[in-house]
């Protein structure tokens, strides 16, 4: 397999890992106003994701870094064509990080409410923007032969892009609700489980609509029809979505969360494999797409990057696995007594 193809697949896997890991803490942030009523309940929600959220965003930086280093042509066009949504994403993530720290340090109830609103909004926006952005990438961005976007932000707000945004929001809400049902007990556990049960039909409807619109608005299925074995990838999100409901009914919530992770990763990989070998397809002319061939770095660069990745990524994975195991217990009011608690 060529180095460019290897890095294309790694690029897709990195985005899928990021969506799975940051998806649940974005979901918890969006759900906080609906699930937590008292200050202690809100603090339990903050602390349920406290040890994980910043580590999860390492994968966003990694995915962006790989785009820059392995496919600089695509990076330049992507960050130019999607400048406005990416800047909105950046500011949302900055304010979200600030809200974790500042809410724990202010004393007045009104200030805490303001930071709670900022936290919820800055959790919602990344989910929506990532969904809109990736649905548009799956559909094709209107870039010309010079990589210039022929349109504006509203061009991206087409029916398919908006459906992708709603799908990401619903999937992350479900991911967050299942995470909370595993990490909390008592009334918070019951509320999170009830939200997950109510969300599932909505997520199913949006997923079916997204699949139908994918057939109408994109050419993703061309690769699948040319290589029918790839349809096995489609079974990941479909099977994951169905098993979520089965495991929720059986109250096997850890497995339900795992099925939710498979669903999210499956949607990302389904789209990435569908656009292969383009990283940024052009909806105006396929010849103007940013592909592996016209945007990748030199073979030497890709080879050095591969050695570095094979050395350090296992270390990062081992560290994060240790963090998840260490903080795998349920979060209760006792956790709020620690000085480091949010």
Tab-separated table of C-alpha atoms in Angstrom:
chain	number	residue	atom	x	y	z
A	1	UNK	CA	0.000	0.000	0.000
A	2	UNK	CA	1.310	3.472	-0.894
A	3	UNK	CA	2.304	5.865	1.881
A	4	UNK	CA	-0.266	8.398	0.717
A	5	UNK	CA	-3.053	5.835	1.039
A	6	UNK	CA	-1.804	4.766	4.488
A	7	UNK	CA	-1.896	8.362	5.690
A	8	UNK	CA	-5.322	8.910	4.132
A	9	UNK	CA	-6.659	5.965	6.166
A	10	UNK	CA	-4.890	7.198	9.322
A	11	UNK	CA	-6.387	10.644	8.687
A	12	UNK	CA	-9.869	9.127	8.630
A	13	UNK	CA	-9.238	7.001	11.720
A	14	UNK	CA	-7.950	10.013	13.690
A	15	UNK	CA	-11.124	11.993	12.945
A	16	UNK	CA	-13.250	8.972	13.915
A	17	UNK	CA	-11.361	8.599	17.224
A	18	UNK	CA	-11.791	12.305	17.951
A	19	UNK	CA	-15.553	12.180	17.293
A	20	UNK	CA	-15.928	9.154	19.583
A	21	UNK	CA	-13.876	10.583	22.453
A	22	UNK	CA	-14.877	14.243	22.407
A	23	UNK	CA	-18.431	13.331	21.376
A	24	UNK	CA	-19.480	12.189	24.832
A	25	UNK	CA	-18.113	15.191	26.718
A	26	UNK	CA	-19.704	17.565	24.196
A	27	UNK	CA	-22.930	15.616	24.734
A	28	UNK	CA	-22.659	15.973	28.524
A	29	UNK	CA	-22.143	19.735	28.094
A	30	UNK	CA	-25.266	20.033	25.939
A	31	UNK	CA	-27.322	17.904	28.342
A	32	UNK	CA	-26.242	19.653	31.547
A	33	UNK	CA	-29.071	22.265	31.597
A	34	UNK	CA	-31.694	19.530	31.094
A	35	UNK	CA	-30.330	16.924	33.504
A	36	UNK	CA	-28.764	18.859	36.394
A	37	UNK	CA	-30.925	21.162	38.525
A	38	UNK	CA	-28.850	21.900	41.643
A	39	UNK	CA	-25.301	23.223	41.839
A	40	UNK	CA	-24.002	19.919	43.195
A	41	UNK	CA	-25.632	18.017	40.321
A	42	UNK	CA	-24.034	20.393	37.828
A	43	UNK	CA	-20.650	19.932	39.490
A	44	UNK	CA	-21.035	16.154	39.283
A	45	UNK	CA	-21.622	16.490	35.535
A	46	UNK	CA	-18.590	18.759	35.123
A	47	UNK	CA	-16.435	16.355	37.113
A	48	UNK	CA	-17.704	13.284	35.247
A	49	UNK	CA	-15.887	14.545	32.141
A	50	UNK	CA	-13.262	16.595	33.982
A	51	UNK	CA	-10.375	14.080	33.736
A	52	UNK	CA	-11.030	13.365	30.053
A	53	UNK	CA	-12.198	16.379	28.012
A	54	UNK	CA	-8.847	18.081	27.395
A	55	UNK	CA	-7.117	14.782	26.609
A	56	UNK	CA	-9.885	13.989	24.130
A	57	UNK	CA	-9.177	17.201	22.234
A	58	UNK	CA	-5.590	16.058	21.683
A	59	UNK	CA	-7.039	13.919	18.891
A	60	UNK	CA	-8.515	17.007	17.216
A	61	UNK	CA	-5.079	18.622	17.255
A	62	UNK	CA	-3.556	15.377	15.965
A	63	UNK	CA	-6.065	15.106	13.110
A	64	UNK	CA	-5.476	18.755	12.182
A	65	UNK	CA	-1.708	18.260	12.465
A	66	UNK	CA	-1.798	15.228	10.188
A	67	UNK	CA	-3.803	17.207	7.625
A	68	UNK	CA	-1.141	19.939	7.741
A	69	UNK	CA	1.911	17.683	7.609
A	70	UNK	CA	0.747	14.851	5.342
A	71	UNK	CA	-1.573	16.787	3.035
A	72	UNK	CA	-0.498	20.457	3.099
A	73	UNK	CA	-2.394	21.231	-0.098
A	74	UNK	CA	-5.652	20.017	1.397
A	75	UNK	CA	-4.884	21.818	4.675
A	76	UNK	CA	-4.434	25.139	2.851
A	77	UNK	CA	-7.630	24.803	0.835
A	78	UNK	CA	-9.659	23.418	3.764
A	79	UNK	CA	-8.698	26.188	6.193
A	80	UNK	CA	-9.359	28.791	3.488
A	81	UNK	CA	-12.668	27.395	2.206
A	82	UNK	CA	-13.979	26.541	5.688
A	83	UNK	CA	-12.410	29.545	7.447
A	84	UNK	CA	-15.590	30.870	9.089
A	85	UNK	CA	-16.912	27.558	10.529
A	86	UNK	CA	-13.413	26.564	11.675
A	87	UNK	CA	-12.911	29.894	13.462
A	88	UNK	CA	-16.335	29.506	15.105
A	89	UNK	CA	-15.271	25.992	16.160
A	90	UNK	CA	-11.996	27.303	17.571
A	91	UNK	CA	-13.654	30.072	19.602
A	92	UNK	CA	-16.325	27.665	20.880
A	93	UNK	CA	-13.669	25.226	22.107
A	94	UNK	CA	-11.688	28.059	23.742
A	95	UNK	CA	-14.753	29.357	25.632
A	96	UNK	CA	-15.684	25.788	26.585
A	97	UNK	CA	-12.267	25.216	28.135
A	98	UNK	CA	-12.505	28.529	29.983
A	99	UNK	CA	-15.969	27.642	31.316
A	100	UNK	CA	-14.580	24.521	33.030
A	101	UNK	CA	-12.044	26.579	34.953
A	102	UNK	CA	-13.895	29.830	35.590
A	103	UNK	CA	-17.172	28.292	36.807
A	104	UNK	CA	-15.321	26.530	39.604
A	105	UNK	CA	-13.655	29.761	40.714
A	106	UNK	CA	-16.583	32.187	40.836
A	107	UNK	CA	-18.757	32.382	43.940
A	108	UNK	CA	-21.888	34.202	42.800
A	109	UNK	CA	-24.836	32.154	41.558
A	110	UNK	CA	-25.441	34.554	38.647
A	111	UNK	CA	-21.859	34.161	37.388
A	112	UNK	CA	-22.128	30.374	37.600
A	113	UNK	CA	-25.329	30.536	35.518
A	114	UNK	CA	-23.569	32.601	32.861
A	115	UNK	CA	-20.723	30.074	32.631
A	116	UNK	CA	-23.241	27.227	32.536
A	117	UNK	CA	-24.906	28.834	29.505
A	118	UNK	CA	-21.520	29.423	27.849
A	119	UNK	CA	-20.579	25.804	28.508
A	120	UNK	CA	-23.803	24.460	26.984
A	121	UNK	CA	-23.611	26.719	23.905
A	122	UNK	CA	-19.893	26.052	23.378
A	123	UNK	CA	-20.600	22.314	23.561
A	124	UNK	CA	-23.478	22.543	21.068
A	125	UNK	CA	-21.653	24.634	18.444
A	126	UNK	CA	-18.705	22.230	17.846
A	127	UNK	CA	-21.105	19.299	17.430
A	128	UNK	CA	-23.230	21.237	14.932
A	129	UNK	CA	-20.283	22.774	13.038
A	130	UNK	CA	-18.373	19.501	12.733
A	131	UNK	CA	-21.481	17.799	11.405
A	132	UNK	CA	-22.161	20.550	8.861
A	133	UNK	CA	-18.498	20.668	7.792
A	134	UNK	CA	-18.065	16.928	7.322
A	135	UNK	CA	-21.417	16.489	5.572
A	136	UNK	CA	-20.313	19.187	3.111
A	137	UNK	CA	-16.966	17.430	2.632
A	138	UNK	CA	-18.853	14.202	1.919
A	139	UNK	CA	-21.066	16.116	-0.543
A	140	UNK	CA	-18.255	18.130	-2.080
A	141	UNK	CA	-17.167	21.720	-1.440
A	142	UNK	CA	-17.658	24.254	-4.294
A	143	UNK	CA	-13.950	24.960	-4.824
A	144	UNK	CA	-12.548	26.009	-8.194
A	145	UNK	CA	-9.326	24.967	-9.928
A	146	UNK	CA	-7.341	27.334	-7.645
A	147	UNK	CA	-8.844	25.901	-4.467
A	148	UNK	CA	-10.980	29.036	-3.914
A	149	UNK	CA	-14.426	28.577	-2.371
A	150	UNK	CA	-17.155	29.749	-4.740
A	151	UNK	CA	-19.668	30.600	-2.047
A	152	UNK	CA	-19.895	31.596	1.612
A	153	UNK	CA	-20.996	30.248	4.976
A	154	UNK	CA	-24.618	30.042	3.817
A	155	UNK	CA	-23.524	27.844	0.884
A	156	UNK	CA	-22.584	25.231	3.464
A	157	UNK	CA	-26.018	25.458	5.128
A	158	UNK	CA	-27.663	23.279	2.496
A	159	UNK	CA	-30.183	20.517	3.419
A	160	UNK	CA	-27.513	17.794	3.483
A	161	UNK	CA	-25.055	19.883	5.505
A	162	UNK	CA	-27.749	20.804	8.043
A	163	UNK	CA	-28.865	17.173	8.294
A	164	UNK	CA	-25.245	16.217	9.011
A	165	UNK	CA	-25.137	18.865	11.753
A	166	UNK	CA	-28.351	17.575	13.349
A	167	UNK	CA	-27.061	13.990	13.110
A	168	UNK	CA	-23.835	14.879	14.925
A	169	UNK	CA	-25.764	16.785	17.628
A	170	UNK	CA	-28.178	13.874	18.192
A	171	UNK	CA	-25.392	11.263	18.154
A	172	UNK	CA	-23.283	13.255	20.643
A	173	UNK	CA	-26.317	13.845	22.894
A	174	UNK	CA	-26.954	10.098	22.963
A	175	UNK	CA	-23.241	9.409	23.546
A	176	UNK	CA	-23.230	11.877	26.463
A	177	UNK	CA	-26.465	10.531	27.981
A	178	UNK	CA	-25.121	6.963	27.948
A	179	UNK	CA	-21.813	8.141	29.427
A	180	UNK	CA	-23.664	9.890	32.268
A	181	UNK	CA	-25.830	6.853	32.909
A	182	UNK	CA	-22.584	4.900	33.441
A	183	UNK	CA	-20.802	7.572	35.507
A	184	UNK	CA	-23.574	8.717	37.860
A	185	UNK	CA	-26.016	7.152	40.274
A	186	UNK	CA	-29.372	8.001	41.811
A	187	UNK	CA	-31.528	10.677	40.258
A	188	UNK	CA	-28.859	11.805	37.760
A	189	UNK	CA	-28.475	8.233	36.517
A	190	UNK	CA	-32.252	7.897	36.116
A	191	UNK	CA	-32.581	11.186	34.226
A	192	UNK	CA	-29.671	10.379	31.894
A	193	UNK	CA	-31.129	6.943	31.131
A	194	UNK	CA	-34.557	8.430	30.448
A	195	UNK	CA	-32.998	10.979	28.068
A	196	UNK	CA	-31.152	8.183	26.227
A	197	UNK	CA	-34.387	6.206	25.849
A	198	UNK	CA	-36.206	9.247	24.432
A	199	UNK	CA	-33.309	10.253	22.181
A	200	UNK	CA	-32.933	6.912	20.433
A	201	UNK	CA	-36.021	7.173	18.147
A	202	UNK	CA	-35.010	10.715	17.155
A	203	UNK	CA	-31.450	9.582	16.400
A	204	UNK	CA	-32.801	6.678	14.329
A	205	UNK	CA	-35.011	8.995	12.233
A	206	UNK	CA	-32.196	11.489	11.612
A	207	UNK	CA	-29.780	8.661	10.705
A	208	UNK	CA	-32.237	7.201	8.179
A	209	UNK	CA	-32.841	10.661	6.679
A	210	UNK	CA	-29.069	11.260	6.482
A	211	UNK	CA	-28.587	7.941	4.675
A	212	UNK	CA	-31.330	8.792	2.162
A	213	UNK	CA	-29.918	12.276	1.555
A	214	UNK	CA	-26.447	10.750	1.184
A	215	UNK	CA	-27.737	8.712	-1.753
A	216	UNK	CA	-29.360	11.833	-3.275
A	217	UNK	CA	-26.725	14.514	-2.633
A	218	UNK	CA	-23.373	12.670	-2.696
A	219	UNK	CA	-21.378	10.183	-4.708
A	220	UNK	CA	-20.203	8.268	-1.644
A	221	UNK	CA	-21.845	5.035	-2.732
A	222	UNK	CA	-19.816	4.949	-5.975
A	223	UNK	CA	-16.799	3.552	-4.107
A	224	UNK	CA	-19.012	1.042	-2.298
A	225	UNK	CA	-20.627	-0.201	-5.524
A	226	UNK	CA	-17.185	-0.514	-7.113
A	227	UNK	CA	-15.902	-2.449	-4.067
A	228	UNK	CA	-18.888	-4.261	-2.469
A	229	UNK	CA	-16.719	-5.515	0.424
A	230	UNK	CA	-16.727	-1.935	1.706
A	231	UNK	CA	-20.412	-2.319	2.562
A	232	UNK	CA	-19.162	-4.140	5.666
A	233	UNK	CA	-18.220	-0.678	6.956
A	234	UNK	CA	-21.846	0.448	6.611
A	235	UNK	CA	-22.821	-2.328	9.020
A	236	UNK	CA	-20.847	-0.541	11.782
A	237	UNK	CA	-23.161	2.482	12.205
A	238	UNK	CA	-26.310	0.492	11.389
A	239	UNK	CA	-25.464	-2.350	13.793
A	240	UNK	CA	-24.185	0.062	16.439
A	241	UNK	CA	-27.389	2.086	16.323
A	242	UNK	CA	-29.639	-0.959	16.659
A	243	UNK	CA	-27.540	-2.498	19.449
A	244	UNK	CA	-27.718	0.741	21.437
A	245	UNK	CA	-31.462	0.205	21.877
A	246	UNK	CA	-31.046	-3.496	22.678
A	247	UNK	CA	-28.435	-2.819	25.378
A	248	UNK	CA	-30.409	0.105	26.833
A	249	UNK	CA	-33.414	-2.200	27.193
A	250	UNK	CA	-31.213	-4.782	28.935
A	251	UNK	CA	-29.686	-2.040	31.138
A	252	UNK	CA	-26.194	-3.041	29.957
A	253	UNK	CA	-25.174	0.577	29.714
A	254	UNK	CA	-21.423	0.115	29.222
A	255	UNK	CA	-22.152	-1.943	26.131
A	256	UNK	CA	-24.734	0.625	24.994
A	257	UNK	CA	-22.056	3.344	25.200
A	258	UNK	CA	-19.671	1.100	23.232
A	259	UNK	CA	-22.356	0.601	20.558
A	260	UNK	CA	-22.791	4.375	20.423
A	261	UNK	CA	-19.027	4.747	19.893
A	262	UNK	CA	-19.176	2.211	17.053
A	263	UNK	CA	-22.042	4.177	15.470
A	264	UNK	CA	-20.139	7.471	15.525
A	265	UNK	CA	-16.887	5.950	14.275
A	266	UNK	CA	-18.804	4.041	11.592
A	267	UNK	CA	-20.447	7.192	10.217
A	268	UNK	CA	-17.054	8.939	9.989
A	269	UNK	CA	-15.331	5.977	8.306
A	270	UNK	CA	-18.303	5.475	5.946
A	271	UNK	CA	-17.872	9.030	4.662
A	272	UNK	CA	-14.068	8.972	4.510
A	273	UNK	CA	-13.978	5.735	2.508
A	274	UNK	CA	-16.701	7.102	0.235
A	275	UNK	CA	-14.677	10.172	-0.800
A	276	UNK	CA	-11.414	8.203	-1.324
A	277	UNK	CA	-9.002	9.167	-2.890
A	278	UNK	CA	-10.140	12.781	-2.413
A	279	UNK	CA	-9.766	14.498	0.954
A	280	UNK	CA	-11.702	17.549	-0.197
A	281	UNK	CA	-13.903	16.771	-3.203
A	282	UNK	CA	-14.957	19.659	-5.444
A	283	UNK	CA	-18.671	19.790	-6.204
A	284	UNK	CA	-17.957	21.975	-9.258
A	285	UNK	CA	-15.581	19.660	-11.086
A	286	UNK	CA	-14.081	16.378	-9.782
A	287	UNK	CA	-10.789	17.306	-11.474
A	288	UNK	CA	-10.473	20.269	-9.072
A	289	UNK	CA	-10.723	18.067	-5.948
A	290	UNK	CA	-7.890	17.935	-3.422
A	291	UNK	CA	-6.720	14.335	-3.510
A	292	UNK	CA	-3.946	12.157	-2.138
A	293	UNK	CA	-2.035	12.599	-5.373
A	294	UNK	CA	-2.144	16.395	-5.689
A	295	UNK	CA	-1.914	17.423	-2.035
A	296	UNK	CA	0.332	14.981	-0.164
A	297	UNK	CA	3.819	15.682	1.161
A	298	UNK	CA	6.957	14.055	-0.242
A	299	UNK	CA	7.457	10.287	0.294
A	300	UNK	CA	10.364	11.029	2.667
A	301	UNK	CA	8.165	13.281	4.812
A	302	UNK	CA	5.403	10.687	4.933
A	303	UNK	CA	7.935	7.992	5.845
A	304	UNK	CA	9.420	10.051	8.714
A	305	UNK	CA	5.913	10.892	9.939
A	306	UNK	CA	5.010	7.220	9.951
A	307	UNK	CA	8.017	6.337	12.106
A	308	UNK	CA	7.180	9.155	14.542
A	309	UNK	CA	3.514	8.150	14.657
A	310	UNK	CA	4.289	4.481	15.261
A	311	UNK	CA	6.577	5.529	18.134
A	312	UNK	CA	4.498	8.116	19.968
A	313	UNK	CA	0.832	7.295	19.242
A	314	UNK	CA	0.997	4.033	21.257
A	315	UNK	CA	2.368	6.077	24.176
A	316	UNK	CA	-0.545	8.508	23.940
A	317	UNK	CA	-3.020	5.627	23.716
A	318	UNK	CA	-1.449	3.895	26.740
A	319	UNK	CA	-1.587	7.122	28.773
A	320	UNK	CA	-5.224	7.776	27.894
A	321	UNK	CA	-6.146	4.152	28.654
A	322	UNK	CA	-4.558	4.588	32.089
A	323	UNK	CA	-6.524	7.817	32.665
A	324	UNK	CA	-9.806	6.188	31.672
A	325	UNK	CA	-9.134	3.181	33.925
A	326	UNK	CA	-8.074	5.354	36.869
A	327	UNK	CA	-11.208	7.520	36.659
A	328	UNK	CA	-13.622	4.768	35.642
A	329	UNK	CA	-15.564	4.922	38.922
A	330	UNK	CA	-18.889	6.660	39.347
A	331	UNK	CA	-18.807	10.337	40.302
A	332	UNK	CA	-20.621	11.171	43.544
A	333	UNK	CA	-20.830	14.179	45.859
A	334	UNK	CA	-17.726	12.894	47.674
A	335	UNK	CA	-15.690	13.770	44.571
A	336	UNK	CA	-16.703	17.416	44.975
A	337	UNK	CA	-14.636	17.759	48.173
A	338	UNK	CA	-11.312	17.523	46.313
A	339	UNK	CA	-9.440	20.789	45.808
A	340	UNK	CA	-9.006	20.000	42.122
A	341	UNK	CA	-12.729	19.379	41.575
A	342	UNK	CA	-14.578	21.671	39.188
